[in-house]
Coordinates of C-alpha atoms and ligand atoms in Angstrom, one line a residue:
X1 CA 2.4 93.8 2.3
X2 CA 0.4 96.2 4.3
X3 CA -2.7 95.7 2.2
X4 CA -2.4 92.4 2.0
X5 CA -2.3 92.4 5.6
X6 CA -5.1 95.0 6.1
X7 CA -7.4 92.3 4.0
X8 CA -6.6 89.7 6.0
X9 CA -7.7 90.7 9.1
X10 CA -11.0 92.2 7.7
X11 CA -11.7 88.4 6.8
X12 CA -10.5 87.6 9.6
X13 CA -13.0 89.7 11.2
X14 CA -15.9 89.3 8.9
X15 CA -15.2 85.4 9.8
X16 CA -15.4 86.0 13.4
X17 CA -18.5 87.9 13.3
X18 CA -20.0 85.4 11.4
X19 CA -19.5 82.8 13.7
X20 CA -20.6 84.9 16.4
X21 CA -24.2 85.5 14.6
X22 CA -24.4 82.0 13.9
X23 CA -23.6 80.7 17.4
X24 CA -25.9 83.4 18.3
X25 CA -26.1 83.6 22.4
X26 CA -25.4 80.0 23.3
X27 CA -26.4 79.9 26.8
X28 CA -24.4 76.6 28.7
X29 CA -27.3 74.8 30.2
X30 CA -25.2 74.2 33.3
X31 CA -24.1 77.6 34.0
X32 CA -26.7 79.8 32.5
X33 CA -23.6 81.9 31.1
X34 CA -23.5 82.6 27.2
X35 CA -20.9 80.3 26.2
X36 CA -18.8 80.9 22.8
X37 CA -20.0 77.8 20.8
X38 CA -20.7 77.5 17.5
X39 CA -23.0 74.6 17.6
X40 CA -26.7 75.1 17.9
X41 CA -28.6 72.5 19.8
X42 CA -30.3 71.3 16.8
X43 CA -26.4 70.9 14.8
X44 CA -25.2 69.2 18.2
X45 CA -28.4 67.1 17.7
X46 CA -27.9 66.2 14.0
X47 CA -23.6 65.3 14.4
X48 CA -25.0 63.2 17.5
X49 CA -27.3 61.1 15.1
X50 CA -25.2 60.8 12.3
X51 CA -22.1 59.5 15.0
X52 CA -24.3 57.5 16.6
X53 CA -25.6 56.2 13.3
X54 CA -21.9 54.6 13.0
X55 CA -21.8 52.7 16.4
X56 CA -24.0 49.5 15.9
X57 CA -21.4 48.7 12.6
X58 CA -18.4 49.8 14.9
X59 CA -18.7 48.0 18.1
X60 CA -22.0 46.7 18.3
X61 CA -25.1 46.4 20.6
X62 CA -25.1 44.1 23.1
X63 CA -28.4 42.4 22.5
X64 CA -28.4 38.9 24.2
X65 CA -29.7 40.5 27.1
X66 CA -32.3 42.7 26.6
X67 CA -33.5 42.9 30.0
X68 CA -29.8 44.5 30.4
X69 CA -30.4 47.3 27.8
X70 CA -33.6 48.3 29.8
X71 CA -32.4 48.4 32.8
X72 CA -29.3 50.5 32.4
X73 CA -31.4 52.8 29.8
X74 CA -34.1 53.4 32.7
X75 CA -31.4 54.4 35.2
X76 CA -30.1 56.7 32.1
X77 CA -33.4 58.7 32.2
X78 CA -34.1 58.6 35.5
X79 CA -30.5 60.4 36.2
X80 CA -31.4 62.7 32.7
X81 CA -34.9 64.0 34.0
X82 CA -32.6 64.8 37.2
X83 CA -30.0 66.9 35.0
X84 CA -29.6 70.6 33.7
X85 CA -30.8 69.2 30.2
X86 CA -34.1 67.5 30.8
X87 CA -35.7 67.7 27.3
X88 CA -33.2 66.3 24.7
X89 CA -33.9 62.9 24.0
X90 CA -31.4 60.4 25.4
X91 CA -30.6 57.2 24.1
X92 CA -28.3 54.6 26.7
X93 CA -27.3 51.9 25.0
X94 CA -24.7 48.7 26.1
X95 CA -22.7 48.0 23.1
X96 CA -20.7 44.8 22.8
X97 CA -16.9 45.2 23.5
X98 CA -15.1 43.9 26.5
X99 CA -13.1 47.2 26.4
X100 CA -13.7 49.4 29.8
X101 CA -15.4 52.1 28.6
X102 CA -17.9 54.5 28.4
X103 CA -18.6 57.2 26.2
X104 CA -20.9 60.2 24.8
X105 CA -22.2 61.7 21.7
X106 CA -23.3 65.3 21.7
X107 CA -27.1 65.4 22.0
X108 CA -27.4 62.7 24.3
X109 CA -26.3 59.2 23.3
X110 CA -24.4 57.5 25.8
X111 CA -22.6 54.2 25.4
X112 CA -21.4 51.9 28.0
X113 CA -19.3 48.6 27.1
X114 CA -20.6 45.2 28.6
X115 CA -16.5 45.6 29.5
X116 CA -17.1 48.1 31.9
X117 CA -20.3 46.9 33.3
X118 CA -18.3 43.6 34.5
X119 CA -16.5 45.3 36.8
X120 CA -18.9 47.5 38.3
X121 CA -20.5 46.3 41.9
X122 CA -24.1 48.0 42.5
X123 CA -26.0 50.3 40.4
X124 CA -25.0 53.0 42.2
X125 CA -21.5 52.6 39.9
X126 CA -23.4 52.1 37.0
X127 CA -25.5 55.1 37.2
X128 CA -21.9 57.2 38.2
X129 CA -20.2 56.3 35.1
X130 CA -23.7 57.4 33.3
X131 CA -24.1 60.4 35.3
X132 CA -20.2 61.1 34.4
X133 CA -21.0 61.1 30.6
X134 CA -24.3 62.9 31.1
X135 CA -22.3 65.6 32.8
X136 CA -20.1 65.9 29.4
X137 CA -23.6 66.2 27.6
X138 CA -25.2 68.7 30.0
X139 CA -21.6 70.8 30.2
X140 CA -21.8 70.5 26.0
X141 CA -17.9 69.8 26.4
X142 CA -17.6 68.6 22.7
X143 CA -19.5 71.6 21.5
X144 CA -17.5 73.4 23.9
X145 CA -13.8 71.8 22.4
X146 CA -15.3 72.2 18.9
X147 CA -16.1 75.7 19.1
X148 CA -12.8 76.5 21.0
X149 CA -11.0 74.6 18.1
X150 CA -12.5 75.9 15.4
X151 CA -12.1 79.5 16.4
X152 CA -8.1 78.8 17.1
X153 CA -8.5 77.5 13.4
X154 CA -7.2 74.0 14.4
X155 CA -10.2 72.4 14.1
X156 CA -10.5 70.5 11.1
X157 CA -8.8 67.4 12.4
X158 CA -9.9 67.9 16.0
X159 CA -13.4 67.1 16.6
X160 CA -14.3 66.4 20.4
X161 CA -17.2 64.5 19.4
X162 CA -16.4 61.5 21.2
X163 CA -16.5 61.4 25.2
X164 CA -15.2 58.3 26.6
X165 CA -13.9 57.2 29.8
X166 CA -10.5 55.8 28.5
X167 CA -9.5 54.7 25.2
X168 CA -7.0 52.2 25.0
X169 CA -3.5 53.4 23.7
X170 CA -2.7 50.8 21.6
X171 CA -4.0 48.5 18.9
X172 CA -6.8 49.3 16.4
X173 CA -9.4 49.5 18.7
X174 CA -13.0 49.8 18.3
X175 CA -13.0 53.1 19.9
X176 CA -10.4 53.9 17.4
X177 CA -12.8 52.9 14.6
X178 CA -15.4 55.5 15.8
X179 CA -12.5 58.4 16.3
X180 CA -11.4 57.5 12.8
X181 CA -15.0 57.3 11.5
X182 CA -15.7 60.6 13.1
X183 CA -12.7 61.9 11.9
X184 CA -10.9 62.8 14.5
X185 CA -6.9 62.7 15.6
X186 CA -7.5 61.0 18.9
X187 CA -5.2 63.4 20.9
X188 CA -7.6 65.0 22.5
X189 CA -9.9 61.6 23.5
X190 CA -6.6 59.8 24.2
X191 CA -6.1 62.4 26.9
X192 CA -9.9 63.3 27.7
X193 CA -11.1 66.5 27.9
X194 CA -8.7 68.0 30.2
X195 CA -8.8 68.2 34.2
X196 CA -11.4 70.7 34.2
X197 CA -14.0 69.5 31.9
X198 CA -13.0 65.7 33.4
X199 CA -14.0 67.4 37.4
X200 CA -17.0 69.4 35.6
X201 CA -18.2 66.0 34.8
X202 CA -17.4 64.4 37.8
X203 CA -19.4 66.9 40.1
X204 CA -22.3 67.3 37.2
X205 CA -22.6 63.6 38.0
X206 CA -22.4 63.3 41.6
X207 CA -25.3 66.5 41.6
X208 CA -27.5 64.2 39.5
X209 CA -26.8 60.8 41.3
X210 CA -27.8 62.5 44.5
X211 CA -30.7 64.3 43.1
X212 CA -31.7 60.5 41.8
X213 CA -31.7 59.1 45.2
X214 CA -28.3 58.0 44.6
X215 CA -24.8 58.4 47.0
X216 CA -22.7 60.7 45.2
X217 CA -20.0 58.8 46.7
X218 CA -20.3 56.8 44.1
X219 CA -18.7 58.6 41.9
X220 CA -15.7 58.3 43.6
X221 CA -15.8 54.8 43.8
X222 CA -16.1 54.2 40.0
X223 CA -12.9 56.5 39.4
X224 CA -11.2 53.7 42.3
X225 CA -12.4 50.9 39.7
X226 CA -10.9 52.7 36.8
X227 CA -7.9 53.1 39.1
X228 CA -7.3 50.1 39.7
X229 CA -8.3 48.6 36.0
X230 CA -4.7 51.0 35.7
X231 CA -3.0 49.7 37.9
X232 CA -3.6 46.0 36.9
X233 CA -2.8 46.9 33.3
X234 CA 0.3 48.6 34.4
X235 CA 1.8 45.4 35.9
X236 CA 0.4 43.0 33.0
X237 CA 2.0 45.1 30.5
X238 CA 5.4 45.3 31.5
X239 CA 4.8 41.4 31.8
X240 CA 3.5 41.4 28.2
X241 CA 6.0 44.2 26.7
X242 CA 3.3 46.8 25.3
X243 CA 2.3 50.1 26.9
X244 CA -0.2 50.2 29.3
X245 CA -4.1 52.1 28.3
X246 CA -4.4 55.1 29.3
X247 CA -7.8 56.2 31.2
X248 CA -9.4 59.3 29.9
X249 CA -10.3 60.8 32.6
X250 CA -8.2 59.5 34.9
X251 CA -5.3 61.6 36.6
X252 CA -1.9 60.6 38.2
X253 CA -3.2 61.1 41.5
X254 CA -5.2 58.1 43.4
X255 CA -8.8 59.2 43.7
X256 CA -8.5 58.9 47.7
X257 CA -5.7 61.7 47.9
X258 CA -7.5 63.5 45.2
X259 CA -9.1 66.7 47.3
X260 CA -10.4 68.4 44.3
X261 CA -12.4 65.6 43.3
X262 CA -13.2 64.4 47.1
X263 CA -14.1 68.4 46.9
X264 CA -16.8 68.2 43.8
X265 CA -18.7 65.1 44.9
X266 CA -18.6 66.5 48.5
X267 CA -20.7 69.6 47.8
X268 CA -23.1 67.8 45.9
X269 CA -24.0 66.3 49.0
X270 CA -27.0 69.2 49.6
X271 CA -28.8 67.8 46.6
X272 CA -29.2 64.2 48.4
X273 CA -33.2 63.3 48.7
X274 CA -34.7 62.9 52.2
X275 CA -34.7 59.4 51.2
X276 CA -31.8 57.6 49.4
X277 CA -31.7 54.4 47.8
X278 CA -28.7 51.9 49.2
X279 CA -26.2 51.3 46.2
X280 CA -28.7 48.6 44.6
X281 CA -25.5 46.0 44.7
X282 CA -28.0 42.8 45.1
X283 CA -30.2 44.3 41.7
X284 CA -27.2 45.3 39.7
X285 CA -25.4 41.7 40.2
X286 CA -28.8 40.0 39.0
X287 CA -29.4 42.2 35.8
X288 CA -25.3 41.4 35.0
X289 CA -25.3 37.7 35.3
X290 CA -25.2 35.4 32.0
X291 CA -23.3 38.7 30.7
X292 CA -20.7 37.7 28.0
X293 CA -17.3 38.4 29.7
X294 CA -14.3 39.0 27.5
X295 CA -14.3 38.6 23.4
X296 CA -17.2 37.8 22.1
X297 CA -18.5 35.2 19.9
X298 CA -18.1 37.6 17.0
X299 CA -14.4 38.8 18.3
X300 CA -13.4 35.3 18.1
X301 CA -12.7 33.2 21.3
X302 CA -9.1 32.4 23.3
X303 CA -9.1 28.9 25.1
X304 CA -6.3 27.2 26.2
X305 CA -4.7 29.1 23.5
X306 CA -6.7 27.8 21.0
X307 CA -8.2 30.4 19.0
X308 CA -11.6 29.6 17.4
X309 CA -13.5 32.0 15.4
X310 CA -17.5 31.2 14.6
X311 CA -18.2 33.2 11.8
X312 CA -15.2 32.9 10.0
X313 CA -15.2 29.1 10.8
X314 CA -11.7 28.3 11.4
X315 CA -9.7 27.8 14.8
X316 CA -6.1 27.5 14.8
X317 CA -3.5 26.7 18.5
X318 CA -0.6 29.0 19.2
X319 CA 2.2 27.3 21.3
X320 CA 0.8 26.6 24.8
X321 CA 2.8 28.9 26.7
X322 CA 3.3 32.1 24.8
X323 CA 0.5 35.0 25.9
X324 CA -2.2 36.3 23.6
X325 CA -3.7 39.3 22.8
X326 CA -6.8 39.1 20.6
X327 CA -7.1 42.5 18.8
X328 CA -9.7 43.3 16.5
X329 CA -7.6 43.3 13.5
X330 CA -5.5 40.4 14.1
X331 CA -4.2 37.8 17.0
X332 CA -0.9 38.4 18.4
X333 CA 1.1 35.8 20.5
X334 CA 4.6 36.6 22.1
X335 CA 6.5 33.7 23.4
X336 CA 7.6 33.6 27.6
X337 CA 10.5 35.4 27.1
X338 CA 9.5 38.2 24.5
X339 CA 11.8 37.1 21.9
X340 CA 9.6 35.9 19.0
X341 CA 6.0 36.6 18.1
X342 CA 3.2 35.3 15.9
X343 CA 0.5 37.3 14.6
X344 CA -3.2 35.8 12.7
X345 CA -4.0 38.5 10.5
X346 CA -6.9 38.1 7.6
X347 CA -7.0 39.4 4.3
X348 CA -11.0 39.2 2.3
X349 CA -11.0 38.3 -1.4
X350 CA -8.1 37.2 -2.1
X351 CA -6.9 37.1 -5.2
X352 CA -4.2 34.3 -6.9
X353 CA -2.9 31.5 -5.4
X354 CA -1.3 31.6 -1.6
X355 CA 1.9 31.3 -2.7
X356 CA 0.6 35.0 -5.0
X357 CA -0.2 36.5 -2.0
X358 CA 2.4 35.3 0.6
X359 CA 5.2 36.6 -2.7
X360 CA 2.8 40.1 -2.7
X361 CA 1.9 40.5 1.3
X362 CA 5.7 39.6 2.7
X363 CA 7.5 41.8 -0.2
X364 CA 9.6 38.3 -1.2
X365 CA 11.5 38.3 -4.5
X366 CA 11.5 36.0 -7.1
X367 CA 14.3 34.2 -5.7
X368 CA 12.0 33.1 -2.5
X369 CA 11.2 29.6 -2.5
X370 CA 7.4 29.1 -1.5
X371 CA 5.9 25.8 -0.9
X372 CA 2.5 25.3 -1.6
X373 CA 0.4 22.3 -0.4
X374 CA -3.1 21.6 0.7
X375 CA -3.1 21.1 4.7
X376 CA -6.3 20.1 6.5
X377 CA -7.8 20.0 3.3
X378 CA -6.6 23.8 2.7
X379 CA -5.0 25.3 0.0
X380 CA -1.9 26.4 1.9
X381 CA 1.7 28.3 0.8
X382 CA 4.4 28.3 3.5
X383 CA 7.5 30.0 3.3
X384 CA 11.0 30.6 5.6
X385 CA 12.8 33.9 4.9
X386 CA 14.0 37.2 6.5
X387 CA 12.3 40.5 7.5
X388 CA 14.2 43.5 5.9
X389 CA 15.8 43.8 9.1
X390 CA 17.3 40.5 8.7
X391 CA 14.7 38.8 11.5
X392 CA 14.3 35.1 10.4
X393 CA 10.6 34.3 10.1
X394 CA 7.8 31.4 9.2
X395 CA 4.6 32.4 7.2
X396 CA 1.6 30.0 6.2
X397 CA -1.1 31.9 4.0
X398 CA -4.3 29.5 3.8
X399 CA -7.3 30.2 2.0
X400 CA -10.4 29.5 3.4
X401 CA -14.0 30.5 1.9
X402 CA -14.1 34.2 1.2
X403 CA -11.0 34.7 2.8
X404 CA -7.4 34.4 3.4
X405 CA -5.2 33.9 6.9
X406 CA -1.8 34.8 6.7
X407 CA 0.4 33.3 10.1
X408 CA 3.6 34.3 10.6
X409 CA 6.0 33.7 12.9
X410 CA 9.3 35.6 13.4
X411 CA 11.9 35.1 16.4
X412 CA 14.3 38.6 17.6
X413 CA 18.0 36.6 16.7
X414 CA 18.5 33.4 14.6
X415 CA 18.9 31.3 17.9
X416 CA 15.7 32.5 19.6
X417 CA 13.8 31.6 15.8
X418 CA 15.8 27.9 15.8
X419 CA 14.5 27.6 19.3
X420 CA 10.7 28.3 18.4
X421 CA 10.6 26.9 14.9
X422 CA 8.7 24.2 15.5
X423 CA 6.2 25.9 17.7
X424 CA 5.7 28.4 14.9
X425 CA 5.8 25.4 12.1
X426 CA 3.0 23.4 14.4
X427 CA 0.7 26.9 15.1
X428 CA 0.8 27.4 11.4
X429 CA -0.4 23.8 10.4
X430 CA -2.8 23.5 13.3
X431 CA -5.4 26.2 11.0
X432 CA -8.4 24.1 10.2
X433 CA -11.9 24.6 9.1
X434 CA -14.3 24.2 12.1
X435 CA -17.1 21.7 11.9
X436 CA -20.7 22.5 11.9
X437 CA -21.0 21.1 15.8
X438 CA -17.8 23.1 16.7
X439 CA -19.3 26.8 15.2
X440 CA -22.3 25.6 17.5
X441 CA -20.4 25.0 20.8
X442 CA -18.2 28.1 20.9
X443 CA -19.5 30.5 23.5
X444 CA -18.5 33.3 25.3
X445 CA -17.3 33.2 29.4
X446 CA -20.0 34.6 31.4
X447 CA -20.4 36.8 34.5
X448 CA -21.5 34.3 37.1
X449 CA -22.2 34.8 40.6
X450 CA -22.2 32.7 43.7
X451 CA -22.5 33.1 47.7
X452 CA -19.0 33.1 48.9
X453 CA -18.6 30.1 51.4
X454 CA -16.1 30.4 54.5
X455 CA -12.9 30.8 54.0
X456 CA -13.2 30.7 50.2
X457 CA -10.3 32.4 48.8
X458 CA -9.8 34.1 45.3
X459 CA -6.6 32.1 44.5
X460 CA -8.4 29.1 45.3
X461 CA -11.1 30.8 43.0
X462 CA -8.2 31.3 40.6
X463 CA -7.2 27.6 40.2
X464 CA -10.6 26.5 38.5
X465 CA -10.8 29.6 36.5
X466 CA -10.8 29.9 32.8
X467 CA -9.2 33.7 32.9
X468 CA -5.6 31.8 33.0
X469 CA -2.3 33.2 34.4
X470 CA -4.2 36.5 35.7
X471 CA -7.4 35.1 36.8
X472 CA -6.7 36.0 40.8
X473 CA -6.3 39.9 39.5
X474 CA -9.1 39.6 37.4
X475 CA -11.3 38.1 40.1
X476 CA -10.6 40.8 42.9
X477 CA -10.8 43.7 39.9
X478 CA -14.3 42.1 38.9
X479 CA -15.4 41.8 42.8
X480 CA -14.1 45.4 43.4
X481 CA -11.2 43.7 45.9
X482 CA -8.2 44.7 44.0
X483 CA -5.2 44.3 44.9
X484 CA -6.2 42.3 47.9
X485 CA -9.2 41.5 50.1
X486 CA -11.1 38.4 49.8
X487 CA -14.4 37.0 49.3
X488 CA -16.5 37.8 52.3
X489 CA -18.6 34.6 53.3
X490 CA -22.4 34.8 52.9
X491 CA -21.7 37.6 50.5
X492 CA -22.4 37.2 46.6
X493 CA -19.4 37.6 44.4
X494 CA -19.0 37.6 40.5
X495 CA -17.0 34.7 39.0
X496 CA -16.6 34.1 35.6
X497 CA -17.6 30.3 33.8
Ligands
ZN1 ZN1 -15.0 62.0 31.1

């Protein structure tokens, strides 16, 4: 036992010292201090590449406004000549998601969503929530959570590679498709890096803004918008019975009784230039309007409950009243009450008939009676049965070109299924193929703007809105008015058309 023991630790030590030559003296650009890191710049360089390689197949770039990519990527470098890592070679890039987020690779790509860009109201936000990731870059806090990682011997499932502003908790999201592509658990993005590296950012970024000509405050006010983005998805989930996201970044405290944070941005106040630029709220609106708002043309687009989807080229109607939630795997729809719910879910190449795949896909035995049938000139199998927990459900499967669309509806008790039968039955045989002139005509919402007029209110705003049930929040989030305050007259404010 000894022995063994005695050999372990040599290894252990031989290890150690390994790392140690290999990391060499890492000095941390920000501090100047040897930091224990076992990234070089170049490695940081290469894993930031290779990520970033993944991110035009993951989310993709936002490229119907390529006035929109320039501008936010010249604010990028102005803030990065302006940092403690002048020479890498940065890379700001908008990528397509209506997700709020923003996020960095080591070595100096940083991501913004067009999501997050909605709801900011001058460029002095915009160039906070890219100073904010720049500070993660300049602090090397995924080098920094690698290295710590690897040396507690943890580290082959945590990776730290990915610094975003909040991930969504729930639901297969495309951030989640660039965790899981990185290989990473999640834990520590879900949660951010921690207080300390979230402040270290924070006052990294309110240096640089300043430094740029920039109010640091502005820092403070983007952490009020990702406040309130909270607070808004608090209340809408508990409407919609899911768990609200979760901000990385963000802590329990408001930002406005956050001293430590009114602290950082305060002192970097003695880096302002003798002379600043306003916040740039006039510019910022201009570059954002025409801006797709919401799911995309190639996430596939919610009106009036219908769901239409161009590529794919199918649209389908869930029942008129039940909420949605268009996910990037599949459609979910929950009736008023909660007690049934549909989900649109896709499967590619199928192989069989329907009636195979609906007998394979819902685990039915051969007892299962399966009609098939050809609706709207589909190929269509639709069957009534129960879920293993005995939950009485309707499925249609429906083959279209390369693909196949399985619907199914399922209600909590028998009564709540009898009472929402025929809204299931009627979503499932409302799937058609789209026509060549109805693939043209579907396009996204945009970010609009227009002068507020007196005594213009958002709930009258609201009414001629297509955002539906929640347009009023959504209109004071996107104005930077939430929860209340309304449109000032003469003053532009965003609306969405
Ligand atoms: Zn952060």
């Amino acid at each position: 036992m000894t022995t063994m023991s005695s050999v372990s630790r040599l290894k252990f030590i031989i290890f150690l010292g390994c790392l140690f030559l290999l990391a060499g003296c890492a000095v941390n650009p920000v501090t100047g201090k040897q930091n224990f890191t076992l990234m070089t710049e170049a490695e940081e360089i290469r894993k930031g590449e290779k990520a970033a390689a993944e991110v035009p197949a993951t989310y993709g770039i936002y490229d119907e406004l390529p006035a929109l990519q320039d501008y936010v990527n010249e604010i990028g470098q102005k803030l990065a000549k302006n940092s403690h890592r002048p020479q890498l070679n940065y890379h700001f890039t908008v990528v397509d998601s209506p997700q709020v987020n923003a996020f960095a690779l080591p070595g100096g790509y940083i991501y913004v969503t067009r999501g997050i860009l909605a709801y900011l109201n001058s460029e002095a936000e915009l160039a906070a929530v890219l100073a904010h990731e720049l500070g993660h870059v300049t602090a090397r806090h995924s080098v920094r959570q690698y290295s710590a990682a690897t040396a507690a011997n943890v580290a082959a499932t945590v990776g730290g590679i990915v610094a975003g502003i909040f991930v969504p908790q729930l639901g297969g999201t495309a951030a989640q498709g660039v965790q899981s592509l990185l290989g990473l658990t999640g834990n520590v993005l879900l949660s951010g890096y921690g207080r300390s590296h979230e402040l270290e950012a924070d006052r990294l970024g309110a240096e640089y803004l300043a430094r740029s000509g920039y109010d640091p405050q502005a820092m403070i006010k983007v952490i009020r918008v990702l406040k309130n983005q909270e607070l808004f998805d608090i209340a809408a989930a508990q409407d919609e019975g899911r768990e609200p996201r979760r901000y990385h970044g963000l802590f329990s405290t408001h930002p406005d009784n956050d001293t430590r944070l009114q602290e950082v941005v305060g002192e970097a106040q003695q880096y302002a230039q003798p002379l600043p630029v306003d916040d740039l709220r006039t510019e910022f609106l201009r570059q954002t309007t025409g801006m797709a708002f919401g799911d995309g043309v190639n996430q596939g687009i919610v009106r009036q409950n219908m769901f239409r989807h161009k590529e794919m080229g199918f649209t389908m109607s869930f029942p008129h009243d039940w909420r949605i939630r268009n996910k990037p795997n599949e459609v979910v729809a929950i009736s008023p009450d909660g007690d049934a719910v549909m989900v649109l879910s896709r499967f590619e190449n199928p192989r069989g008939s329907p009636a195979d795949l609906a007998r394979e896909r819902l685990g039915l035995g051969s007892s299962t009676e399966i009609l098939s049938m050809v609706n709207n000139a589909l190929p269509m199998a639709v069957v009534t049965s129960k879920t293993q927990n005995g939950q009485p459900f309707k499925a249609g499967v429906i083959y279209l070109g390369e693909n196949a669309y399985l619907v199914a509806g399922r209600g909590d008790s028998h009564i709540a299924f009898e009472r929402h039968q025929p809204a299931i039955s009627s979503a499932i045989g409302s799937f058609r193929a789209l026509t060549v002139a109805e693939k043209e005509a579907i396009k996204p919402l945009e970010i609009r703007t227009i002068t507020a007029a007196k005594g213009m209110t958002y709930a009258e705003l609201a009414r001629e809105s297509p955002l539906g049930i929640q347009a009023e929040g959504y209109l004071r989030l996107l104005n930077g008015q939430y929860p209340e305050g309304e449109p000032v007259p003469g003053q532009l404010i965003k609306v969405v058309k």
